[in-house]
Short mmCIF file of C-alpha atoms in Angstrom, two decimals:
data_model
loop_
_atom_site.label_atom_id
_atom_site.label_comp_id
_atom_site.label_asym_id
_atom_site.label_seq_id
_atom_site.Cartn_x
_atom_site.Cartn_y
_atom_site.Cartn_z
CA MET A 1 -0.24 0.12 -0.12
CA ILE A 2 1.20 3.31 -1.09
CA THR A 3 0.78 6.10 1.88
CA PRO A 4 0.88 9.70 1.54
CA PRO A 5 4.33 11.42 2.07
CA LEU A 6 5.08 12.57 5.76
CA SER A 7 5.48 16.01 6.87
CA ALA A 8 8.95 16.90 8.55
CA GLU A 9 7.94 16.55 11.95
CA GLN A 10 5.93 13.11 11.25
CA GLU A 11 9.20 11.93 9.31
CA ALA A 12 11.39 12.63 12.29
CA LEU A 13 8.96 10.77 14.62
CA PHE A 14 8.88 7.74 12.21
CA ARG A 15 12.73 7.78 12.57
CA LEU A 16 12.54 7.95 16.02
CA ILE A 17 10.40 4.84 16.26
CA GLU A 18 12.09 2.95 13.41
CA ASP A 19 15.74 3.60 14.31
CA THR A 20 15.55 2.93 18.26
CA ASN A 21 13.73 0.63 20.62
CA GLU A 22 12.38 3.57 22.75
CA HIS A 23 8.70 3.55 24.05
CA VAL A 24 7.14 6.51 22.35
CA PHE A 25 3.63 8.15 23.06
CA VAL A 26 2.58 10.02 19.71
CA THR A 27 -0.18 12.67 20.65
CA GLY A 28 -0.98 15.97 19.32
CA ARG A 29 -4.13 18.10 18.76
CA ALA A 30 -7.07 17.18 16.35
CA GLY A 31 -5.91 17.07 12.90
CA THR A 32 -2.22 17.07 13.43
CA GLY A 33 -2.05 13.53 11.47
CA LYS A 34 -1.53 11.11 14.02
CA SER A 35 -3.51 8.64 12.06
CA THR A 36 -1.37 9.25 8.92
CA LEU A 37 1.74 8.48 10.87
CA LEU A 38 0.46 5.36 12.31
CA GLN A 39 -0.74 4.06 8.93
CA HIS A 40 2.80 5.16 7.59
CA LEU A 41 4.45 2.99 10.12
CA ALA A 42 2.47 0.02 9.92
CA TRP A 43 3.09 -0.20 6.18
CA ASN A 44 6.74 0.76 6.06
CA THR A 45 8.53 -0.60 9.22
CA LYS A 46 11.16 -3.10 8.92
CA LYS A 47 10.40 -4.49 12.10
CA GLN A 48 7.98 -7.27 13.39
CA ILE A 49 4.82 -5.10 14.33
CA ALA A 50 1.47 -5.83 15.57
CA VAL A 51 -1.11 -3.16 15.82
CA CYS A 52 -4.03 -3.40 18.35
CA ALA A 53 -6.52 -1.16 19.82
CA PRO A 54 -8.91 -1.08 23.09
CA THR A 55 -12.26 -1.37 20.77
CA GLY A 56 -13.36 -3.67 17.85
CA VAL A 57 -14.10 -0.46 15.49
CA ALA A 58 -10.60 0.97 16.43
CA ALA A 59 -8.96 -2.04 15.64
CA LEU A 60 -10.76 -2.22 12.45
CA ASN A 61 -9.66 1.46 11.54
CA VAL A 62 -6.05 0.42 12.04
CA GLU A 63 -6.53 -2.95 10.57
CA GLY A 64 -5.29 -4.55 13.81
CA GLN A 65 -6.39 -6.68 16.42
CA THR A 66 -8.21 -5.78 20.23
CA ILE A 67 -5.77 -5.69 22.86
CA HIS A 68 -7.97 -8.31 24.77
CA SER A 69 -7.98 -10.52 21.59
CA LEU A 70 -4.36 -10.47 20.91
CA PHE A 71 -3.43 -10.86 24.34
CA ARG A 72 -6.16 -13.40 25.62
CA LEU A 73 -7.04 -11.11 28.30
CA PRO A 74 -10.49 -10.88 30.34
CA ILE A 75 -12.67 -8.23 29.95
CA GLY A 76 -13.09 -6.08 33.03
CA LEU A 77 -10.74 -4.96 35.99
CA ILE A 78 -7.74 -7.18 35.38
CA GLY A 79 -5.85 -8.03 38.79
CA PRO A 80 -2.29 -8.12 39.72
CA SER A 81 -2.08 -12.11 38.74
CA ASP A 82 -0.67 -13.33 35.62
CA GLU A 83 -2.93 -14.87 32.97
CA LYS A 84 -2.72 -18.35 31.58
CA GLN A 85 -1.16 -18.39 28.06
CA SER A 86 -1.35 -21.11 25.57
CA ASP A 87 1.61 -21.93 23.13
CA ALA A 88 0.14 -19.97 20.47
CA THR A 89 -0.27 -16.90 22.32
CA ARG A 90 3.22 -17.12 23.57
CA LYS A 91 4.69 -17.60 20.17
CA ILE A 92 2.82 -14.70 18.76
CA LEU A 93 3.93 -12.29 21.80
CA ASN A 94 7.50 -13.73 21.19
CA ALA A 95 7.56 -12.70 17.61
CA ILE A 96 6.52 -9.15 18.44
CA GLU A 97 9.24 -6.71 18.24
CA THR A 98 7.10 -3.22 18.16
CA LEU A 99 3.61 -3.15 19.62
CA VAL A 100 1.52 -0.48 18.20
CA ILE A 101 -1.63 0.86 20.50
CA ASP A 102 -4.09 2.98 18.99
CA GLU A 103 -6.72 5.02 21.10
CA ILE A 104 -4.02 4.75 23.97
CA SER A 105 -6.38 7.05 25.87
CA MET A 106 -9.17 4.49 26.45
CA VAL A 107 -6.48 2.02 27.70
CA ASN A 108 -7.10 1.60 31.54
CA ALA A 109 -3.85 1.33 33.90
CA ASP A 110 -4.66 -2.39 34.92
CA LEU A 111 -4.88 -3.36 31.16
CA MET A 112 -1.67 -1.54 30.50
CA ASP A 113 -0.05 -3.48 33.50
CA ALA A 114 -1.73 -6.67 31.96
CA ILE A 115 0.06 -6.13 28.59
CA ASP A 116 3.39 -5.42 30.39
CA ARG A 117 3.09 -8.57 32.61
CA SER A 118 1.87 -10.82 29.51
CA LEU A 119 5.03 -9.83 27.26
CA ARG A 120 7.40 -10.56 30.18
CA LEU A 121 5.83 -13.78 30.95
CA ALA A 122 5.54 -15.05 27.07
CA ARG A 123 9.20 -13.85 26.54
CA GLY A 124 10.77 -15.21 30.02
CA ARG A 125 12.33 -11.64 30.57
CA ARG A 126 10.63 -11.10 33.71
CA GLY A 127 13.17 -8.12 34.97
CA GLU A 128 12.48 -5.89 31.60
CA PRO A 129 9.56 -3.94 30.81
CA PHE A 130 7.30 -5.27 28.30
CA GLY A 131 9.62 -8.39 27.99
CA GLY A 132 11.70 -5.92 25.83
CA VAL A 133 9.08 -5.29 23.33
CA GLN A 134 8.83 -1.76 21.93
CA ILE A 135 5.65 -0.01 22.79
CA VAL A 136 4.46 2.96 20.56
CA MET A 137 1.22 4.39 21.42
CA PHE A 138 -0.93 6.85 19.66
CA GLY A 139 -3.87 9.00 21.35
CA ASP A 140 -4.76 12.43 22.63
CA PRO A 141 -5.99 12.19 26.17
CA TYR A 142 -7.59 15.64 26.07
CA GLN A 143 -10.03 13.96 23.58
CA LEU A 144 -11.32 10.36 24.49
CA ALA A 145 -10.89 8.77 28.16
CA PRO A 146 -11.25 5.53 29.21
CA VAL A 147 -14.32 4.12 30.57
CA PRO A 148 -14.38 5.13 34.40
CA PRO A 149 -14.39 1.96 36.68
CA ARG A 150 -17.36 1.85 39.36
CA GLY A 151 -18.30 -0.09 42.38
CA ASP A 152 -15.70 -2.30 43.80
CA GLU A 153 -13.46 -1.80 40.47
CA LEU A 154 -13.50 2.05 41.37
CA ARG A 155 -12.37 1.19 44.83
CA TYR A 156 -9.81 -1.15 43.70
CA VAL A 157 -8.25 1.31 41.33
CA GLN A 158 -8.23 3.93 43.94
CA ASP A 159 -6.28 1.87 46.02
CA HIS A 160 -3.65 0.70 43.70
CA TYR A 161 -3.30 3.73 41.11
CA ARG A 162 -3.04 7.30 41.17
CA SER A 163 -5.53 7.36 38.49
CA PHE A 164 -7.32 4.74 35.98
CA TRP A 165 -5.27 6.51 33.10
CA PHE A 166 -2.88 4.49 31.10
CA PHE A 167 -0.01 6.68 32.06
CA ASP A 168 -0.52 5.69 35.47
CA ALA A 169 0.25 2.16 35.21
CA HIS A 170 2.94 0.62 37.46
CA VAL A 171 5.09 0.01 34.34
CA TRP A 172 5.96 3.43 33.91
CA ALA A 173 6.79 4.08 37.67
CA GLY A 174 8.52 0.74 38.34
CA GLU A 175 7.07 -0.20 41.45
CA GLU A 176 8.54 -3.31 42.85
CA PRO A 177 6.38 -6.30 43.90
CA ALA A 178 4.50 -5.68 47.33
CA ALA A 179 1.38 -6.09 49.44
CA ASP A 180 -0.58 -5.58 46.44
CA GLY A 181 0.36 -8.69 44.53
CA LEU A 182 2.11 -6.81 41.72
CA ILE A 183 4.08 -9.60 39.72
CA GLY A 184 7.18 -9.44 37.44
CA LEU A 185 7.60 -5.88 37.96
CA GLY A 186 11.31 -4.80 38.13
CA ARG A 187 13.03 -1.92 40.08
CA HIS A 188 13.03 0.34 36.99
CA GLY A 189 10.05 1.47 35.10
CA ALA A 190 9.87 1.73 31.31
CA ASP A 191 10.98 5.09 30.08
CA LEU A 192 8.56 6.75 28.07
CA HIS A 193 9.35 9.37 25.50
CA MET A 194 6.25 11.72 24.87
CA ARG A 195 5.86 13.39 21.43
CA GLU A 196 3.53 15.89 20.35
CA LEU A 197 2.69 16.75 16.72
CA VAL A 198 2.25 20.27 16.36
CA GLU A 199 1.55 21.28 12.76
CA ILE A 200 -2.49 21.24 12.52
CA HIS A 201 -3.42 20.15 8.81
CA ARG A 202 -7.25 20.50 9.48
CA GLN A 203 -7.38 24.09 10.20
CA SER A 204 -5.37 27.03 8.75
CA ASP A 205 -6.52 30.11 10.62
CA ALA A 206 -4.19 30.86 13.37
CA ASP A 207 -6.90 32.54 15.39
CA PHE A 208 -9.05 29.48 15.37
CA LYS A 209 -6.39 27.12 16.15
CA ALA A 210 -5.40 29.09 19.21
CA MET A 211 -9.02 29.21 20.42
CA LEU A 212 -9.60 25.36 20.06
CA ASN A 213 -6.24 25.16 22.13
CA ALA A 214 -7.75 26.98 24.63
CA VAL A 215 -10.57 24.79 24.84
CA ARG A 216 -8.40 21.58 24.67
CA HIS A 217 -6.41 22.81 27.56
CA GLY A 218 -9.39 24.27 29.61
CA TYR A 219 -8.13 27.76 29.75
CA VAL A 220 -11.24 29.50 27.81
CA THR A 221 -11.33 33.33 28.67
CA ALA A 222 -14.52 35.37 28.47
CA ASP A 223 -13.55 36.97 25.29
CA ILE A 224 -12.86 33.41 23.79
CA ALA A 225 -16.26 32.25 24.89
CA GLN A 226 -17.87 35.24 23.61
CA ILE A 227 -16.20 34.65 19.95
CA PHE A 228 -17.57 31.14 19.72
CA ASN A 229 -20.96 31.98 21.17
CA ASP A 230 -21.53 35.07 18.82
CA MET A 231 -20.47 32.94 15.74
CA GLY A 232 -22.47 30.10 16.89
CA ALA A 233 -25.84 32.14 17.50
CA ARG A 234 -26.49 32.41 13.78
CA GLN A 235 -29.59 30.51 12.22
CA PRO A 236 -28.23 27.36 10.52
CA PRO A 237 -29.09 27.55 6.85
CA GLU A 238 -32.16 25.00 5.71
CA GLY A 239 -33.19 23.58 2.22
CA ASP A 240 -31.82 21.17 -0.14
CA ASP A 241 -29.71 23.85 -2.15
CA ASP A 242 -27.50 24.54 0.70
CA GLU A 243 -24.36 22.78 1.50
CA PRO A 244 -24.60 20.01 3.64
CA ILE A 245 -24.57 20.60 7.31
CA ILE A 246 -24.41 18.14 10.42
CA THR A 247 -25.51 18.18 13.83
CA LEU A 248 -23.12 16.92 16.31
CA ALA A 249 -24.90 16.00 19.48
CA THR A 250 -23.84 14.42 23.06
CA ARG A 251 -26.40 11.47 22.96
CA ASN A 252 -27.44 8.63 20.81
CA ASP A 253 -31.28 8.96 21.24
CA ILE A 254 -30.82 12.72 20.04
CA VAL A 255 -28.84 11.58 17.16
CA ASN A 256 -31.36 8.56 16.17
CA SER A 257 -34.36 11.12 16.52
CA ILE A 258 -32.79 13.72 14.09
CA ASN A 259 -32.02 11.18 11.41
CA ARG A 260 -35.19 9.16 11.82
CA ARG A 261 -37.10 12.21 11.44
CA HIS A 262 -35.27 13.78 8.21
CA LEU A 263 -35.73 10.55 6.68
CA LEU A 264 -39.44 10.05 7.48
CA ASP A 265 -39.67 13.85 5.76
CA LEU A 266 -38.10 12.43 2.55
CA LYS A 267 -40.53 11.55 -0.37
CA GLY A 268 -40.03 8.38 -2.29
CA ARG A 269 -39.47 4.42 -1.19
CA GLU A 270 -37.20 3.58 1.89
CA GLN A 271 -34.66 0.94 0.81
CA THR A 272 -32.56 -0.94 3.08
CA ALA A 273 -29.25 -2.50 2.65
CA MET A 274 -28.23 -5.72 4.53
CA ALA A 275 -24.61 -6.19 5.60
CA GLU A 276 -23.10 -9.47 4.77
CA ILE A 277 -21.24 -10.91 7.74
CA SER A 278 -19.09 -13.63 7.53
CA GLY A 279 -16.76 -15.20 10.47
CA ASP A 280 -16.76 -14.04 14.28
CA PHE A 281 -17.42 -10.40 13.87
CA GLY A 282 -18.95 -10.09 17.16
CA ARG A 283 -22.33 -8.97 17.89
CA GLY A 284 -24.63 -6.10 17.70
CA ASP A 285 -24.20 -2.66 15.71
CA ALA A 286 -21.65 -1.34 18.47
CA ALA A 287 -19.23 -4.20 17.29
CA TYR A 288 -20.06 -3.11 13.59
CA PRO A 289 -18.02 -0.42 11.62
CA ALA A 290 -21.15 0.48 9.69
CA ASP A 291 -25.02 -0.12 10.03
CA SER A 292 -25.97 -3.93 9.64
CA GLU A 293 -29.46 -2.39 8.23
CA LEU A 294 -28.72 0.85 6.19
CA LYS A 295 -31.95 2.64 5.31
CA LEU A 296 -31.72 5.09 2.50
CA LYS A 297 -33.91 7.31 0.47
CA VAL A 298 -33.00 9.41 -2.47
CA GLY A 299 -32.35 12.44 -0.88
CA ALA A 300 -30.68 11.31 2.12
CA GLN A 301 -27.87 13.06 3.85
CA VAL A 302 -24.89 10.47 4.30
CA MET A 303 -21.54 10.45 5.77
CA PHE A 304 -18.67 8.33 4.14
CA LEU A 305 -17.13 6.02 6.85
CA ARG A 306 -13.91 5.21 5.16
CA ASN A 307 -11.53 6.80 2.66
CA ASP A 308 -11.98 6.34 -1.20
CA ARG A 309 -9.37 3.95 -1.79
CA GLY A 310 -7.18 3.08 -4.67
CA SER A 311 -7.48 6.71 -5.93
CA PHE A 312 -3.79 7.67 -4.67
CA PRO A 313 -1.67 9.82 -5.87
CA ASP A 314 -4.87 10.97 -7.62
CA PRO A 315 -7.00 12.98 -4.89
CA PRO A 316 -9.74 10.82 -3.44
CA ARG A 317 -13.31 11.40 -4.28
CA TRP A 318 -14.15 11.45 -0.51
CA VAL A 319 -12.71 10.73 2.62
CA ASN A 320 -14.05 9.40 5.93
CA GLY A 321 -16.16 12.08 7.41
CA THR A 322 -17.06 13.44 3.57
CA ILE A 323 -21.21 14.69 3.84
CA GLY A 324 -23.01 14.10 0.76
CA ARG A 325 -26.68 13.54 -0.42
CA VAL A 326 -28.13 10.16 -1.99
CA VAL A 327 -29.13 11.06 -5.64
CA ARG A 328 -29.85 7.21 -6.93
CA ILE A 329 -30.52 3.95 -5.71
CA ALA A 330 -30.16 1.02 -7.95
CA GLY A 331 -28.47 -1.99 -9.53
CA GLY A 332 -26.38 -2.57 -6.26
CA THR A 333 -24.90 0.90 -6.03
CA VAL A 334 -25.69 4.13 -4.49
CA ARG A 335 -25.04 7.15 -6.10
CA VAL A 336 -24.02 10.22 -3.79
CA GLU A 337 -23.65 13.89 -4.76
CA VAL A 338 -20.40 15.21 -3.03
CA ASP A 339 -19.21 18.62 -3.60
CA GLY A 340 -21.30 18.92 -6.92
CA GLU A 341 -20.20 15.87 -8.27
CA ASN A 342 -21.93 12.31 -8.46
CA VAL A 343 -19.98 9.47 -7.53
CA GLU A 344 -21.00 5.82 -7.44
CA VAL A 345 -20.27 4.00 -4.15
CA GLU A 346 -20.10 0.19 -3.98
CA PRO A 347 -20.47 -1.87 -0.89
CA ALA A 348 -16.91 -1.86 0.99
CA VAL A 349 -15.41 -4.71 3.30
CA TRP A 350 -13.86 -4.51 6.48
CA GLU A 351 -11.68 -7.23 7.37
CA LYS A 352 -11.29 -8.42 11.27
CA TYR A 353 -7.65 -9.51 11.53
CA ARG A 354 -6.06 -11.91 13.67
CA TYR A 355 -2.24 -12.19 14.19
CA ALA A 356 -0.62 -15.49 14.26
CA TYR A 357 2.99 -17.09 14.26
CA ASP A 358 4.43 -18.82 11.16
CA PRO A 359 7.20 -21.34 12.62
CA GLY A 360 8.72 -21.53 8.87
CA SER A 361 9.32 -17.72 8.45
CA LYS A 362 9.60 -17.39 12.26
CA ALA A 363 7.74 -14.19 11.77
CA LEU A 364 4.23 -12.53 12.56
CA THR A 365 1.33 -13.09 10.18
CA ARG A 366 -2.08 -11.40 9.90
CA GLU A 367 -4.99 -13.82 8.74
CA ILE A 368 -8.57 -12.78 8.14
CA VAL A 369 -10.94 -14.25 10.61
CA ALA A 370 -14.28 -12.11 9.66
CA GLU A 371 -15.41 -9.79 7.02
CA PHE A 372 -18.17 -7.03 7.11
CA THR A 373 -19.55 -6.06 3.74
CA GLN A 374 -21.82 -2.76 3.64
CA PHE A 375 -22.01 0.55 1.79
CA PRO A 376 -19.57 2.73 3.83
CA LEU A 377 -22.30 5.38 4.58
CA ARG A 378 -24.39 6.55 7.42
CA LEU A 379 -27.53 8.90 7.77
CA ALA A 380 -25.60 12.09 8.73
CA TRP A 381 -27.97 14.63 9.59
CA ALA A 382 -26.94 14.18 12.84
CA VAL A 383 -23.93 11.93 14.55
CA THR A 384 -22.59 11.75 18.07
CA ILE A 385 -19.84 13.61 18.98
CA HIS A 386 -17.88 10.32 19.95
CA LYS A 387 -18.51 8.94 16.42
CA SER A 388 -17.33 12.25 15.07
CA GLN A 389 -13.74 11.44 16.29
CA GLY A 390 -11.52 11.51 13.58
CA LYS A 391 -13.86 13.42 11.16
CA THR A 392 -13.42 16.88 9.13
CA TYR A 393 -16.51 19.03 8.78
CA ASP A 394 -16.77 22.32 7.01
CA ARG A 395 -20.11 23.24 8.92
CA ALA A 396 -21.93 21.79 11.95
CA ILE A 397 -24.50 22.54 14.50
CA ILE A 398 -23.10 21.67 17.86
CA ASP A 399 -25.81 20.44 20.27
CA LEU A 400 -24.60 20.02 23.87
CA GLY A 401 -27.89 19.57 24.93
CA SER A 402 -28.00 19.45 28.84
CA GLY A 403 -24.14 19.98 28.93
CA ALA A 404 -20.86 17.97 28.13
CA PHE A 405 -20.61 15.01 30.22
CA ALA A 406 -17.51 14.21 29.53
CA PRO A 407 -13.93 15.77 29.78
CA GLY A 408 -12.77 16.75 25.94
CA GLN A 409 -16.24 16.31 24.70
CA THR A 410 -16.73 19.87 23.78
CA TYR A 411 -13.04 20.07 22.27
CA VAL A 412 -13.72 17.41 20.09
CA ALA A 413 -17.01 18.95 18.74
CA LEU A 414 -15.34 22.16 17.87
CA SER A 415 -12.12 20.78 16.84
CA ARG A 416 -14.09 18.92 13.85
CA LEU A 417 -14.67 22.19 12.10
CA THR A 418 -12.17 23.50 9.42
CA SER A 419 -12.99 27.26 10.18
CA LEU A 420 -14.98 29.24 12.83
CA ASP A 421 -17.12 30.26 9.98
CA GLY A 422 -18.76 26.80 9.87
CA LEU A 423 -19.83 27.03 13.69
CA TYR A 424 -23.35 26.74 14.68
CA LEU A 425 -24.41 26.33 18.31
CA SER A 426 -28.04 25.07 19.58
CA ARG A 427 -27.13 27.06 22.66
CA PRO A 428 -24.61 29.21 23.88
CA LEU A 429 -21.34 27.52 25.42
CA ARG A 430 -21.47 27.30 29.23
CA PRO A 431 -18.20 27.39 31.39
CA SER A 432 -19.32 23.86 32.54
CA ASP A 433 -18.91 22.61 28.91
CA ILE A 434 -15.25 23.09 29.23
CA ARG A 435 -13.83 20.19 30.95
CA VAL A 436 -10.31 18.59 31.24
CA ASP A 437 -9.45 15.88 33.70
CA PRO A 438 -6.90 17.00 36.01
CA ASP A 439 -4.87 14.00 35.38
CA VAL A 440 -4.40 14.45 31.93
CA ARG A 441 -3.28 18.22 32.31
CA ARG A 442 -0.56 16.88 35.20
CA PHE A 443 0.68 14.12 32.84
CA LEU A 444 0.76 16.30 29.53
CA SER A 445 2.07 19.39 30.98
CA GLY A 446 5.63 18.19 30.18
CA VAL A 447 5.07 16.79 26.72
CA ARG A 448 7.61 17.56 23.96
CA PRO A 449 7.26 18.69 20.66
CA GLY A 450 7.14 15.78 17.95
CA GLN A 451 10.83 15.83 16.94
CA ALA A 452 13.36 13.09 17.43
CA THR A 453 16.28 13.97 19.60
#
């Protein structure tokens, strides 16, 4: 696969990862190209690499495997004892030279330590963090947080960890085995090199970038809030002749209601595209990269769920997040109007991978264990802020409803926009909407720009 060329700072980070065995955490504001660097690394490294992510959809997006599946770890809080390993799992973990973890901000501290213990055990290198495997992590804790533990699990985390974030895992601090039963941790913690990509590719206006950075860090002044609210107070455009506009909302029920209402308002026959699912792909739409039952009508506003493949080096006809309007449904294809041009969209195949060990070549291989085939489209009069992650929009209505309920939620929503001119607010921003986790602020206060040193 040919990947787009890297910027100078991306290339420097690639060389740091490729030419050393350092553990690297790659972070950066929205739109700085973290995904581009990860894709380039996956396709161009000379190392034995395994790519994983904390959720099924995130793993699909990076053509990798879920952490729990790769390491054969139980779901839920993972205690300090070693997990049983099969011969097949040990062989896979022994073959890994570099482990890449995407969406690392959604990985809890106990899972980070379980990864460390598993690699030490499989590789027989108890005294070395991660058993000597290089760990490369991508993500922005200012945008996504792990699911917070509750009840007894919360009490356990509070008793054993500074926080439930990945960066407070014991492997980074180097705690010794103690009364809490931690197994296999040496005296020295793993050294973590934090690098921040700073060149923003999504927005070009310096003032808007600075405003978004203030939201990201939670330092929004009254003047900045006033600018957002003044711009956002405009009436959103309506009508089929206008450019597409999408609503970013906090809750699924709001999104489903908006999409359902708009679809019902359209004239014409509703048609349903059923996904073809083979292999063990998991159950329920939460595990799928697209709707298993995609309901469409001519005139429906839709969002593309993956990039146009096969066009590079020609400009892609659409990218993940592009908004368009259905103009024709026939013959197993859907025609969508994008930026004034009609493009023919065919069903796409998402492949679920699993790593395996090839004893002949003594190398890691990837095998396809399941496939999901569906049009790479979703109704897009509205989408949740969470599912807008990684997308880019020229215009959007941001509906925070009764308030942002998670740190980083408002930042994610605002940073989807390419410019301030495209902002429409369903209500003014409130101080309570700007939320930053204090543990994230503590951890990232010393992050360095993304240059190899």
